Short mmCIF file of C-alpha atoms in Angstrom, two decimals:
data_model
loop_
_atom_site.label_atom_id
_atom_site.label_comp_id
_atom_site.label_asym_id
_atom_site.label_seq_id
_atom_site.Cartn_x
_atom_site.Cartn_y
_atom_site.Cartn_z
CA MET A 27 -18.47 35.21 37.77
CA SER A 28 -21.24 36.41 35.38
CA ALA A 29 -22.68 33.02 35.27
CA HIS A 30 -22.46 32.64 39.01
CA ILE A 31 -24.36 35.90 39.53
CA ASN A 32 -26.95 35.25 37.01
CA ARG A 33 -27.46 31.71 38.65
CA HIS A 34 -27.63 32.80 42.35
CA PHE A 35 -28.74 36.55 42.37
CA HIS A 36 -31.65 36.16 39.70
CA PRO A 37 -30.86 39.54 37.96
CA HIS A 38 -33.78 41.28 36.22
CA LEU A 39 -31.47 41.74 33.32
CA PRO A 40 -28.63 39.27 32.76
CA VAL A 41 -25.23 40.27 33.80
CA GLU A 42 -22.74 40.28 30.89
CA PRO A 43 -19.11 39.53 31.36
CA GLU A 44 -18.17 42.88 29.75
CA GLN A 45 -20.08 44.68 32.43
CA LEU A 46 -17.73 43.25 35.29
CA ARG A 47 -14.48 44.67 36.58
CA PHE A 48 -12.25 42.67 38.86
CA ALA A 49 -9.70 43.59 41.43
CA ASN A 50 -7.84 42.08 44.52
CA GLY A 51 -10.95 42.33 46.58
CA ILE A 52 -13.76 44.68 47.50
CA THR A 53 -11.29 47.05 49.45
CA SER A 54 -9.53 47.91 46.25
CA LEU A 55 -12.67 48.16 44.35
CA CYS A 56 -14.13 50.70 46.96
CA GLU A 57 -11.05 52.73 46.64
CA MET A 58 -11.33 52.65 43.02
CA LEU A 59 -14.85 53.63 43.07
CA ALA A 60 -14.01 56.53 45.39
CA PHE A 61 -11.46 57.93 42.91
CA THR A 62 -13.86 57.56 40.04
CA THR A 63 -17.31 58.71 41.49
CA CYS A 64 -16.01 61.30 43.89
CA ASP A 65 -13.60 64.16 44.12
CA ALA A 66 -11.32 64.71 47.08
CA GLY A 67 -13.45 66.06 49.99
CA ASP A 68 -16.81 64.68 48.84
CA TYR A 69 -18.85 62.42 51.12
CA LEU A 70 -20.11 58.90 51.31
CA LEU A 71 -23.31 58.17 52.91
CA LEU A 72 -23.33 55.36 55.40
CA SER A 73 -25.70 53.84 57.93
CA ARG A 74 -24.97 53.66 61.57
CA PRO A 75 -23.66 51.04 62.48
CA SER A 76 -21.63 50.17 59.48
CA TYR A 77 -18.50 48.15 58.49
CA GLN A 78 -15.55 49.87 59.85
CA ALA A 79 -13.19 49.66 56.84
CA PHE A 80 -15.32 51.76 54.43
CA SER A 81 -13.76 54.93 55.98
CA SER A 82 -10.31 53.89 55.10
CA ASP A 83 -11.13 52.21 51.75
CA TRP A 84 -12.72 55.44 50.74
CA GLY A 85 -10.73 57.94 52.57
CA THR A 86 -7.06 57.07 52.93
CA ARG A 87 -5.91 57.80 49.51
CA ALA A 88 -8.95 59.17 47.75
CA ASN A 89 -9.85 61.52 50.58
CA VAL A 90 -13.62 60.88 50.41
CA LYS A 91 -15.21 61.58 53.85
CA CYS A 92 -17.94 59.70 55.58
CA GLU A 93 -21.34 60.96 56.55
CA TYR A 94 -23.37 58.63 58.77
CA VAL A 95 -27.11 58.27 59.16
CA SER A 96 -28.80 57.85 62.51
CA PHE A 97 -32.02 56.04 62.73
CA GLY A 98 -33.07 56.12 66.39
CA ASP A 99 -36.25 53.76 66.68
CA THR A 100 -36.70 53.69 62.85
CA ASP A 101 -36.17 50.44 61.33
CA GLN A 102 -33.36 51.14 58.91
CA PHE A 103 -34.07 48.27 56.71
CA SER A 104 -37.83 49.39 55.82
CA THR A 105 -39.22 52.26 53.78
CA ASP A 106 -39.33 54.47 56.77
CA ALA A 107 -35.37 54.84 56.60
CA VAL A 108 -35.63 56.55 53.10
CA SER A 109 -36.71 59.68 55.03
CA ALA A 110 -33.84 59.40 57.40
CA TYR A 111 -31.37 59.27 54.39
CA ARG A 112 -33.16 62.07 52.63
CA GLU A 113 -32.85 64.40 55.68
CA ALA A 114 -29.03 63.51 55.90
CA ILE A 115 -28.57 64.39 52.23
CA LEU A 116 -30.26 67.71 52.73
CA SER A 117 -28.62 68.52 56.01
CA ALA A 118 -25.33 67.72 54.54
CA ARG A 119 -25.89 69.96 51.49
CA GLN A 120 -26.91 72.74 53.84
CA ALA A 121 -23.54 72.40 55.58
CA GLY A 122 -21.65 72.49 52.31
CA LYS A 123 -20.94 68.94 51.99
CA CYS A 124 -21.33 67.17 48.83
CA ILE A 125 -22.77 63.73 48.96
CA ARG A 126 -21.68 61.65 45.92
CA ALA A 127 -22.35 58.03 46.86
CA LEU A 128 -24.39 55.84 49.20
CA ILE A 129 -23.26 52.31 50.10
CA LEU A 130 -25.92 49.71 51.16
CA CYS A 131 -24.64 46.49 52.61
CA ASN A 132 -27.27 43.84 51.72
CA PRO A 133 -27.29 41.66 53.93
CA HIS A 134 -25.91 44.24 56.42
CA ASN A 135 -22.59 44.18 58.44
CA PRO A 136 -22.81 44.22 61.46
CA LEU A 137 -26.62 43.89 61.95
CA GLY A 138 -26.73 40.71 59.81
CA LYS A 139 -30.21 41.83 58.42
CA CYS A 140 -31.65 42.07 54.89
CA TYR A 141 -33.42 44.95 53.22
CA THR A 142 -37.06 44.60 52.23
CA LYS A 143 -37.79 45.05 48.56
CA ASP A 144 -39.64 48.03 49.00
CA ALA A 145 -36.80 49.84 51.04
CA LEU A 146 -34.38 48.87 48.05
CA ILE A 147 -36.76 50.54 45.66
CA GLY A 148 -36.97 53.55 47.86
CA MET A 149 -33.28 54.00 48.12
CA MET A 150 -32.98 53.67 44.36
CA ARG A 151 -35.44 56.52 43.87
CA LEU A 152 -33.78 58.54 46.46
CA CYS A 153 -30.33 58.23 44.71
CA ASN A 154 -31.90 58.90 41.37
CA GLU A 155 -33.67 61.98 42.69
CA HIS A 156 -30.29 63.55 44.10
CA GLN A 157 -27.87 62.02 41.35
CA ILE A 158 -26.14 60.05 43.84
CA HIS A 159 -24.31 56.73 43.04
CA LEU A 160 -25.81 53.83 44.81
CA ILE A 161 -23.31 50.97 45.48
CA MET A 162 -24.93 47.62 46.61
CA ASP A 163 -22.59 45.52 48.54
CA GLU A 164 -23.92 42.08 48.44
CA VAL A 165 -20.84 40.24 49.66
CA TYR A 166 -22.98 38.11 52.07
CA ALA A 167 -25.73 37.30 49.58
CA LEU A 168 -25.32 33.63 49.62
CA SER A 169 -24.82 33.44 53.49
CA VAL A 170 -28.53 33.80 54.36
CA TYR A 171 -30.13 31.06 56.13
CA ASP A 172 -33.29 30.14 58.20
CA VAL A 173 -33.65 31.25 61.97
CA PRO A 174 -36.65 31.15 64.27
CA ASP A 175 -36.84 34.93 64.27
CA LYS A 176 -40.03 36.73 63.28
CA HIS A 177 -38.11 39.92 62.47
CA ALA A 178 -35.98 38.12 59.95
CA VAL A 179 -36.32 39.50 56.39
CA PRO A 180 -35.77 37.07 53.30
CA PHE A 181 -32.97 38.25 51.09
CA THR A 182 -33.68 40.28 47.84
CA SER A 183 -30.72 40.99 45.59
CA ALA A 184 -30.80 44.63 44.17
CA LEU A 185 -29.95 42.95 40.91
CA SER A 186 -33.36 40.98 40.94
CA LEU A 187 -35.29 44.32 40.58
CA PRO A 188 -36.20 46.08 37.44
CA THR A 189 -33.63 48.84 38.56
CA ASP A 190 -34.02 50.94 35.21
CA GLU A 191 -37.70 51.82 36.58
CA TYR A 192 -36.15 53.45 39.72
CA ILE A 193 -32.70 54.67 39.19
CA ASP A 194 -30.59 55.86 36.10
CA PRO A 195 -28.25 52.92 35.34
CA ASN A 196 -25.15 55.19 35.32
CA TYR A 197 -25.85 55.52 39.08
CA PHE A 198 -26.37 51.99 40.07
CA HIS A 199 -23.33 49.70 40.91
CA HIS A 200 -23.02 46.18 42.47
CA ILE A 201 -19.99 44.78 44.39
CA TYR A 202 -19.29 41.28 45.41
CA GLY A 203 -16.30 38.91 46.23
CA PHE A 204 -14.97 35.71 47.53
CA SER A 205 -14.03 36.69 51.01
CA LYS A 206 -17.30 36.01 52.81
CA ASP A 207 -19.62 33.42 51.13
CA PHE A 208 -16.63 31.39 50.02
CA ALA A 209 -14.78 31.81 53.25
CA ALA A 210 -11.67 32.82 51.13
CA SER A 211 -10.54 36.33 51.85
CA GLY A 212 -7.07 35.15 51.08
CA ILE A 213 -8.04 34.71 47.35
CA ARG A 214 -8.28 38.39 47.07
CA LEU A 215 -10.89 38.54 44.21
CA GLY A 216 -13.75 41.02 43.89
CA SER A 217 -16.05 42.12 41.11
CA CYS A 218 -17.79 45.40 40.37
CA TYR A 219 -20.87 45.22 38.10
CA THR A 220 -22.08 48.36 36.38
CA ARG A 221 -23.57 49.29 33.03
CA ASN A 222 -22.07 52.71 33.30
CA GLU A 223 -19.71 52.50 30.37
CA GLU A 224 -17.73 55.72 31.30
CA LEU A 225 -17.21 54.47 34.85
CA ASN A 226 -15.92 51.07 33.36
CA LYS A 227 -13.28 52.98 31.34
CA ALA A 228 -12.24 54.77 34.40
CA LEU A 229 -12.03 51.76 36.43
CA ASP A 230 -9.96 50.01 33.66
CA SER A 231 -7.45 52.79 33.97
CA LEU A 232 -6.98 51.98 37.78
CA VAL A 233 -7.41 48.29 37.94
CA PHE A 234 -3.62 47.82 37.06
CA PHE A 235 -2.98 49.22 40.61
CA GLY A 236 -5.06 46.67 42.40
CA CYS A 237 -5.34 43.66 40.10
CA SER A 238 -5.53 40.10 41.36
CA GLY A 239 -2.98 37.65 40.62
CA ASN A 240 -3.13 34.99 37.97
CA ILE A 241 -3.08 32.11 40.43
CA ASN A 242 -5.97 33.72 42.36
CA GLU A 243 -8.06 34.11 39.15
CA LEU A 244 -7.40 30.44 38.22
CA ILE A 245 -8.46 29.30 41.70
CA GLY A 246 -11.44 31.50 41.42
CA CYS A 247 -12.56 30.21 38.13
CA LEU A 248 -12.00 26.57 39.25
CA ILE A 249 -14.33 27.15 42.25
CA LEU A 250 -16.99 28.95 40.24
CA GLU A 251 -16.97 26.39 37.40
CA ASP A 252 -17.51 23.48 39.66
CA GLN A 253 -21.24 23.74 40.34
CA ASP A 254 -21.50 20.30 42.22
CA TYR A 255 -18.89 21.35 44.62
CA LEU A 256 -20.13 24.94 45.02
CA SER A 257 -23.81 23.74 45.66
CA HIS A 258 -22.54 21.42 48.32
CA PHE A 259 -20.31 24.02 50.00
CA LEU A 260 -22.89 26.73 50.02
CA ASP A 261 -25.61 24.46 51.34
CA LEU A 262 -23.27 23.18 54.18
CA SER A 263 -22.09 26.70 54.93
CA ARG A 264 -25.55 27.95 55.49
CA LYS A 265 -26.44 24.97 57.65
CA ARG A 266 -23.52 25.49 59.93
CA LEU A 267 -24.04 29.23 60.09
CA SER A 268 -27.77 28.59 60.83
CA ASP A 269 -27.01 26.21 63.57
CA ASN A 270 -24.26 28.34 65.26
CA ASN A 271 -26.76 31.43 65.07
CA VAL A 272 -29.57 29.51 66.79
CA LEU A 273 -26.95 28.08 69.44
CA THR A 274 -25.56 31.64 70.05
CA ARG A 275 -29.12 33.05 70.56
CA LYS A 276 -29.89 30.22 73.01
CA LEU A 277 -26.50 30.90 74.86
CA LEU A 278 -27.24 34.70 75.09
CA ASP A 279 -30.78 34.26 76.24
CA LYS A 280 -29.38 31.94 78.87
CA HIS A 281 -27.16 34.55 80.08
CA GLY A 282 -29.61 37.41 79.93
CA ILE A 283 -27.69 39.16 77.04
CA ASP A 284 -29.86 41.11 74.61
CA TYR A 285 -29.15 41.28 70.92
CA TYR A 286 -30.48 42.81 67.83
CA LYS A 287 -33.39 40.80 66.30
CA GLY A 288 -33.92 39.92 62.70
CA ALA A 289 -30.33 38.72 61.92
CA ASN A 290 -30.45 35.85 59.33
CA ALA A 291 -27.32 36.38 57.37
CA GLY A 292 -23.60 36.79 57.92
CA PHE A 293 -21.49 35.44 60.61
CA PHE A 294 -22.42 37.70 63.45
CA LEU A 295 -25.13 39.06 66.01
CA TRP A 296 -25.17 42.57 67.35
CA LEU A 297 -25.11 42.44 71.05
CA ASN A 298 -26.42 44.96 73.70
CA LEU A 299 -23.84 45.06 76.47
CA ARG A 300 -24.92 48.39 77.76
CA PRO A 301 -26.01 46.99 81.03
CA TRP A 302 -22.55 46.00 81.70
CA LEU A 303 -20.94 49.36 81.03
CA PRO A 304 -18.95 50.56 83.89
CA GLU A 305 -20.05 53.83 85.57
CA THR A 306 -17.91 57.02 84.65
CA ASP A 307 -18.02 60.43 85.67
CA GLU A 308 -20.67 62.64 83.95
CA ALA A 309 -17.91 65.04 82.58
CA GLU A 310 -16.30 62.02 80.80
CA ASP A 311 -16.94 61.17 77.11
CA ALA A 312 -19.90 58.69 77.18
CA TRP A 313 -17.88 56.15 75.02
CA LYS A 314 -15.21 56.10 77.73
CA ALA A 315 -17.29 53.45 79.34
CA GLU A 316 -17.30 51.27 76.24
CA ASP A 317 -13.47 51.64 76.05
CA LEU A 318 -13.28 50.45 79.69
CA LEU A 319 -15.61 47.25 78.99
CA THR A 320 -13.78 46.48 75.78
CA HIS A 321 -10.41 46.48 77.65
CA LYS A 322 -12.01 44.30 80.32
CA LEU A 323 -13.03 41.83 77.68
CA LEU A 324 -9.77 41.74 76.12
CA GLU A 325 -8.10 41.11 79.51
CA ASN A 326 -10.37 37.96 79.70
CA GLN A 327 -9.39 36.94 76.20
CA VAL A 328 -12.80 37.65 74.73
CA TYR A 329 -12.72 39.66 71.43
CA VAL A 330 -15.91 41.21 70.15
CA THR A 331 -15.78 44.42 67.93
CA ASN A 332 -16.98 47.43 69.89
CA GLY A 333 -19.54 49.87 68.64
CA LYS A 334 -17.37 52.71 68.39
CA VAL A 335 -15.22 50.93 65.75
CA LEU A 336 -18.38 50.03 63.86
CA ASN A 337 -19.91 53.47 63.93
CA ALA A 338 -22.64 52.74 66.35
CA GLU A 339 -25.24 55.33 67.45
CA GLU A 340 -24.60 54.69 71.12
CA PRO A 341 -22.01 53.04 73.22
CA GLY A 342 -22.46 49.44 74.56
CA TRP A 343 -23.15 47.47 71.36
CA TYR A 344 -20.77 44.87 70.10
CA ARG A 345 -20.39 42.41 67.07
CA LEU A 346 -20.08 38.93 68.13
CA ILE A 347 -18.61 36.49 65.40
CA PHE A 348 -20.41 33.11 65.93
CA ALA A 349 -18.82 31.46 62.96
CA GLN A 350 -16.41 29.36 64.97
CA ASP A 351 -16.27 26.08 66.80
CA PRO A 352 -19.47 26.05 69.05
CA GLU A 353 -17.26 25.32 72.07
CA ILE A 354 -15.39 28.54 71.38
CA VAL A 355 -18.63 30.43 71.20
CA LYS A 356 -20.03 29.00 74.48
CA VAL A 357 -16.86 29.68 76.44
CA GLY A 358 -16.61 33.13 75.16
CA ILE A 359 -20.11 34.06 76.09
CA GLU A 360 -19.67 32.41 79.69
CA ARG A 361 -16.61 34.81 80.09
#
């Protein structure tokens, strides 16, 4: 895995094998990081929207709570977003909440967009200023592709930056796994890179409870060591993802469905279905309309993840997975 990261992520400092810890997926690694970087009742800082499982990964057993950051019209992938995170940290502390960690998904799930280099540097400086652990989740790093979108941002791995200039290495951690880029969530194998020796010792004490099986590790090694196969697989995967991304955009445009611009990574687009929200009484919860629309979609055998589940700022946004047979995508959008 260290050779794979050094080859594809272009780290400023080579990743050494002894700096990596493994578990049966990023889910287990997140829980281990929750136990080792936080105390029960501490808070994890997350963007809106965000991957829905972080709250359970960090909260179910470690009892770490989530503090979500809203951005309004601010581009959360630019340096302008740093002030929103800073305000969230200060507001949380005034409310007696202890923020111990910030997770950034780069590329982002569910928005499918990458952070600018300057934004990453700004986040590192912010975490260093407030002594907060910065956890970079780059599980979609090799699923970035070309799309005809002027808002798209090229991928920059946080590892490729001279991180020591911006953040204490004891506060910088990186997680990666097989589930996305390799389309192999069943292998259950994820890695955590950190130069924090005390944290690695703490992870060593927990990994027994989330270790991956020998067969999983053997398959993972065989994949990583076969560079010819891996290069072909990743190139083909990116081409197919790019083709489906472009096709999905065309279909959405044809049917007058708006979507978040700038997505050039991952398997999804962030749809704006607010015009189709049913009317509800003013006294009702604003999210009730989204629940009704979600139910209607499911009745018509269309499954897209609704914004409430993904901690959206407002109702009516949905994540559409386009990494499927194009005919399935076409039929789903038509419905």
